[in-house]
Coordinates of C-alpha atoms and ligand atoms in Angstrom, one line a residue:
X74 CA -6.1 -4.1 -2.7
X75 CA -9.0 -5.7 -4.6
X76 CA -9.1 -5.5 -8.6
X77 CA -12.5 -6.6 -10.6
X78 CA -11.7 -7.1 -14.1
X79 CA -14.5 -8.2 -16.9
X80 CA -16.9 -9.4 -14.4
X81 CA -20.0 -10.7 -15.7
X82 CA -22.5 -12.2 -13.4
X83 CA -25.3 -14.5 -14.4
X84 CA -28.2 -16.3 -12.9
X85 CA -28.9 -18.7 -15.7
X86 CA -30.0 -16.8 -18.8
X87 CA -30.2 -13.7 -16.4
X88 CA -27.0 -11.4 -17.0
X89 CA -26.7 -9.1 -13.6
X90 CA -24.0 -7.3 -14.2
X91 CA -21.7 -6.9 -17.5
X92 CA -18.1 -6.6 -18.0
X93 CA -17.7 -5.1 -14.6
X94 CA -14.1 -3.6 -14.1
X95 CA -13.3 -1.8 -10.8
X96 CA -10.7 -1.9 -8.2
X97 CA -10.3 -1.0 -4.6
X98 CA -7.0 0.7 -3.4
X99 CA -5.7 0.0 0.0
X100 CA -7.2 2.1 2.7
X101 CA -9.8 3.1 -0.1
X102 CA -13.6 3.5 0.7
X103 CA -15.6 3.0 -2.8
X104 CA -18.8 3.3 -3.5
X105 CA -21.1 1.4 -5.6
X106 CA -24.4 3.3 -6.3
X107 CA -27.1 2.4 -8.6
X108 CA -30.8 1.8 -8.7
X109 CA -33.0 -1.4 -7.5
X110 CA -31.8 -4.0 -9.6
X111 CA -28.6 -2.8 -11.2
X112 CA -26.3 -5.5 -10.2
X113 CA -24.7 -4.0 -6.5
X114 CA -25.7 -7.1 -4.8
X115 CA -24.8 -9.5 -7.4
X116 CA -21.4 -8.1 -8.1
X117 CA -20.4 -8.4 -4.1
X118 CA -21.6 -11.5 -3.8
X119 CA -19.5 -12.7 -6.8
X120 CA -16.5 -11.3 -5.6
X121 CA -16.9 -13.1 -2.8
X122 CA -17.6 -16.2 -4.5
X123 CA -21.5 -17.1 -3.4
X124 CA -24.4 -16.2 -5.6
X125 CA -24.6 -16.1 -9.2
X126 CA -22.1 -17.4 -12.0
X127 CA -19.1 -15.3 -12.3
X128 CA -17.1 -14.9 -15.5
X129 CA -13.9 -12.3 -15.0
X130 CA -11.4 -12.2 -12.9
X131 CA -10.5 -11.3 -9.6
X132 CA -7.6 -10.1 -7.7
X133 CA -7.1 -9.8 -3.9
X134 CA -3.9 -8.5 -2.6
X135 CA -2.2 -9.2 -5.7
X136 CA -2.9 -12.9 -5.6
X137 CA -5.6 -14.3 -8.6
X138 CA -8.6 -15.4 -6.2
X139 CA -10.9 -16.2 -8.7
X140 CA -11.2 -20.0 -8.3
X141 CA -10.8 -19.8 -4.5
X142 CA -14.2 -20.5 -2.6
X143 CA -15.5 -17.8 -0.3
X144 CA -14.3 -19.6 3.0
X145 CA -10.6 -19.2 1.5
X146 CA -11.2 -15.6 0.9
X147 CA -12.5 -15.0 4.1
X148 CA -9.5 -17.0 4.9
X149 CA -7.2 -14.5 2.9
X150 CA -9.5 -11.1 4.6
X151 CA -12.3 -10.9 2.3
X152 CA -15.5 -10.1 4.5
X153 CA -18.9 -9.3 3.1
X154 CA -22.0 -8.3 5.0
X155 CA -24.9 -9.0 3.0
X156 CA -28.1 -6.9 2.7
X157 CA -30.6 -7.4 5.3
X158 CA -28.6 -7.7 8.3
X159 CA -28.6 -11.6 8.7
X160 CA -27.8 -12.3 12.4
X161 CA -28.7 -15.4 14.0
X162 CA -31.7 -14.0 15.9
X163 CA -31.8 -16.4 19.2
X164 CA -28.6 -16.6 20.0
X165 CA -27.0 -13.8 21.7
X166 CA -25.1 -10.7 20.9
X167 CA -22.2 -12.4 22.0
X168 CA -22.5 -15.7 20.3
X169 CA -23.3 -14.1 16.6
X170 CA -19.6 -12.2 17.4
X171 CA -17.8 -15.3 18.5
X172 CA -19.2 -17.1 15.4
X173 CA -17.8 -14.1 13.1
X174 CA -14.3 -15.1 14.3
X175 CA -11.8 -16.4 12.1
X176 CA -8.1 -15.6 11.0
X177 CA -6.4 -15.5 14.1
X178 CA -5.4 -17.8 17.3
X179 CA -8.1 -18.6 20.5
X180 CA -6.0 -16.0 22.7
X181 CA -7.3 -13.3 20.1
X182 CA -10.8 -14.0 20.3
X183 CA -11.8 -12.1 23.8
X184 CA -9.2 -9.0 22.2
X185 CA -11.4 -8.7 19.3
X186 CA -14.4 -9.1 21.3
X187 CA -13.6 -6.2 23.3
X188 CA -12.4 -4.2 20.3
X189 CA -16.1 -4.6 19.1
X190 CA -17.6 -3.6 22.4
X191 CA -15.5 -0.4 22.4
X192 CA -16.4 0.3 18.3
X193 CA -20.3 -0.6 19.4
X194 CA -20.8 0.5 23.2
X195 CA -24.7 -0.8 22.8
X196 CA -23.5 -3.9 22.0
X197 CA -21.6 -4.3 25.3
X198 CA -24.9 -3.5 27.1
X199 CA -27.0 -6.1 25.3
X200 CA -24.4 -8.8 25.3
X201 CA -26.4 -11.4 26.4
X202 CA -29.3 -10.7 25.0
X203 CA -30.7 -12.6 22.2
X204 CA -29.9 -10.4 18.7
X205 CA -33.7 -11.0 17.2
X206 CA -34.6 -8.3 20.0
X207 CA -32.1 -5.7 18.9
X208 CA -33.6 -2.6 17.0
X209 CA -32.6 -2.7 13.3
X210 CA -29.9 -0.4 13.5
X211 CA -28.4 -2.4 16.4
X212 CA -28.7 -5.7 14.3
X213 CA -26.9 -3.6 11.5
X214 CA -24.0 -2.9 13.8
X215 CA -24.1 -6.6 15.0
X216 CA -23.8 -7.7 11.5
X217 CA -20.8 -5.7 10.8
X218 CA -19.5 -6.3 13.6
X219 CA -19.5 -10.2 13.3
X220 CA -17.9 -9.2 10.1
X221 CA -15.1 -7.3 11.6
X222 CA -14.5 -10.0 14.1
X223 CA -12.5 -11.6 11.1
X224 CA -10.0 -8.8 11.0
X225 CA -10.8 -8.3 7.4
X226 CA -8.7 -6.3 5.4
X227 CA -11.6 -5.5 2.5
X228 CA -15.1 -4.9 4.1
X229 CA -17.4 -5.4 1.8
X230 CA -20.9 -4.1 2.8
X231 CA -24.5 -4.8 1.1
X232 CA -27.0 -1.9 1.8
X233 CA -26.2 -1.0 5.6
X234 CA -28.6 1.9 5.7
X235 CA -31.6 0.2 4.3
X236 CA -34.7 0.4 6.1
X237 CA -32.6 2.6 8.9
X238 CA -33.9 5.9 10.8
X239 CA -32.2 8.8 9.3
X240 CA -30.6 9.1 12.8
X241 CA -29.3 5.7 12.5
X242 CA -28.0 6.4 8.9
X243 CA -26.0 9.3 10.5
X244 CA -24.9 6.7 13.0
X245 CA -23.5 3.9 10.2
X246 CA -21.8 6.8 8.5
X247 CA -19.9 7.9 11.2
X248 CA -18.8 4.2 11.7
X249 CA -17.6 4.0 8.1
X250 CA -15.8 7.1 8.6
X251 CA -14.2 5.7 11.5
X252 CA -13.4 2.6 9.9
X253 CA -11.8 4.5 6.7
X254 CA -9.8 6.6 9.3
X255 CA -8.3 3.2 10.6
X256 CA -7.1 2.4 7.1
X257 CA -9.8 -0.2 6.6
X258 CA -10.3 -0.7 2.9
X259 CA -14.2 -0.8 2.3
X260 CA -16.7 -1.4 -0.9
X261 CA -19.8 -0.1 0.1
X262 CA -23.1 -1.0 -2.5
X263 CA -25.8 1.3 -1.6
X264 CA -28.8 2.9 -3.0
X265 CA -28.1 5.7 -0.7
X266 CA -26.3 7.7 -2.7
X267 CA -26.1 10.8 -0.8
X268 CA -24.6 8.5 2.1
X269 CA -22.5 6.5 0.4
X270 CA -21.0 9.5 -1.8
X271 CA -20.1 11.0 1.2
X272 CA -18.1 8.5 3.0
X273 CA -16.4 7.2 0.1
X274 CA -13.1 8.5 -1.9
X275 CA -14.6 6.9 -5.1
X276 CA -17.5 5.7 -6.4
X277 CA -18.8 3.6 -9.6
X278 CA -22.3 4.4 -10.8
X279 CA -24.0 1.0 -12.1
X280 CA -26.6 1.0 -14.2
X281 CA -28.5 -2.0 -15.7
X282 CA -25.4 -4.0 -14.8
X283 CA -22.9 -1.9 -16.4
X284 CA -20.4 1.1 -15.0
X285 CA -21.4 3.9 -16.5
X286 CA -20.0 6.6 -14.4
X287 CA -16.9 6.5 -12.1
X288 CA -14.7 9.3 -10.1
X289 CA -14.3 10.9 -7.2
X290 CA -17.0 10.8 -5.0
X291 CA -16.9 14.7 -4.4
X292 CA -16.7 15.0 -8.1
X293 CA -19.6 12.8 -9.3
X294 CA -21.8 14.3 -6.5
X295 CA -21.4 17.6 -7.4
X296 CA -22.1 16.8 -10.8
X297 CA -25.9 18.0 -11.7
X298 CA -26.1 15.7 -14.7
X299 CA -25.0 12.6 -12.6
X300 CA -27.3 13.4 -9.7
X301 CA -30.3 13.9 -12.1
X302 CA -29.3 11.2 -14.2
X303 CA -28.6 7.9 -12.0
X304 CA -28.7 9.3 -8.3
X305 CA -32.0 10.5 -8.0
X306 CA -30.7 13.5 -6.0
Ligands
ATP636 N1 -30.7 -15.5 -7.3 C1 -31.1 -14.5 -8.4 N2 -31.9 -15.2 -9.4 C2 -31.8 -14.4 -10.8 N3 -31.6 -13.3 -11.0 C3 -31.4 -12.9 -10.1 C4 -30.9 -13.2 -8.6 N4 -30.7 -12.2 -7.8 C5 -30.3 -11.5 -8.4 N5 -31.1 -11.6 -10.0 C6 -31.4 -10.5 -11.1 O1 -30.1 -10.1 -11.1 C7 -30.1 -8.0 -11.8 C8 -29.3 -7.7 -10.7 O2 -30.1 -7.8 -9.2 P1 -29.1 -7.2 -8.0 O3 -30.0 -8.0 -6.5 O4 -27.8 -7.5 -8.0 O5 -29.3 -5.6 -8.0 P2 -29.0 -4.5 -6.6 O6 -28.5 -3.4 -7.5 O7 -28.3 -5.1 -5.6 O8 -30.3 -4.2 -6.6 P3 -31.0 -3.5 -5.2 O9 -30.7 -2.0 -5.1 O10 -32.8 -3.9 -5.3 O11 -30.4 -4.3 -4.0 C9 -31.9 -8.0 -11.5 O12 -31.9 -8.2 -12.5 C10 -32.4 -8.9 -10.5 O13 -33.5 -9.6 -10.9
MG637 MG1 -28.6 -5.1 -3.5

């Protein structure tokens, strides 16, 4: 589904990632874990084509998309929920969802909104409410719902549980498991290694911009060395 080859992302002289190789297979959930500043966000943004400058190669669904604009990549089925749940606070929940709609004919839009309300019953209850009045967890669900409105083939999520209460983290984790069960491919960047290793098939550990460990999530989570050295668990 996605292959990232020799990805070096930089901001002027600051190098955020160096020679990263990773891939996400169809229907797979892949976690990108690592401490503050490891380069997780830089990598996700560079895959979509926003943020720092990228050297390397990105293929998506077998097609080289390295040179394509973010808009074209979204049209091909990539979606990114950026860090910090950027919803439009003065627009309603429904309007926020509508803004996420792309990739589809007009008559599909109400059907997709209905799917989002089924997935997130809270959003249905609050559909006419300004998004800025939602709780942090609800805003995160709305941000994810908005990304899902484009019916992506690959959903990339940047720190979806940051700053959320443990109960809401459990909700997000459950949501990711159910999206995974529906066969969606997911690339998940998280400082919360416990959660992300719990919901993913495979994981990459990034440290100072480089992949230092990779493998099946269950295996990484079971390694005392990896837990201590990289995951703070
Ligand atoms: N817009 C920017 N301009 C300059 N340097 C940046 C920019 N964004 C990130 N960096 C630098 O790139 C490196 C990687 O940052 P990045 O935000 O990708 O890490 P991260 O793993 O997402 O961290 P966090 O867990 O805190 O979100 C850091 O050294 C950071 O200071
Ligand atoms: Mg980040």
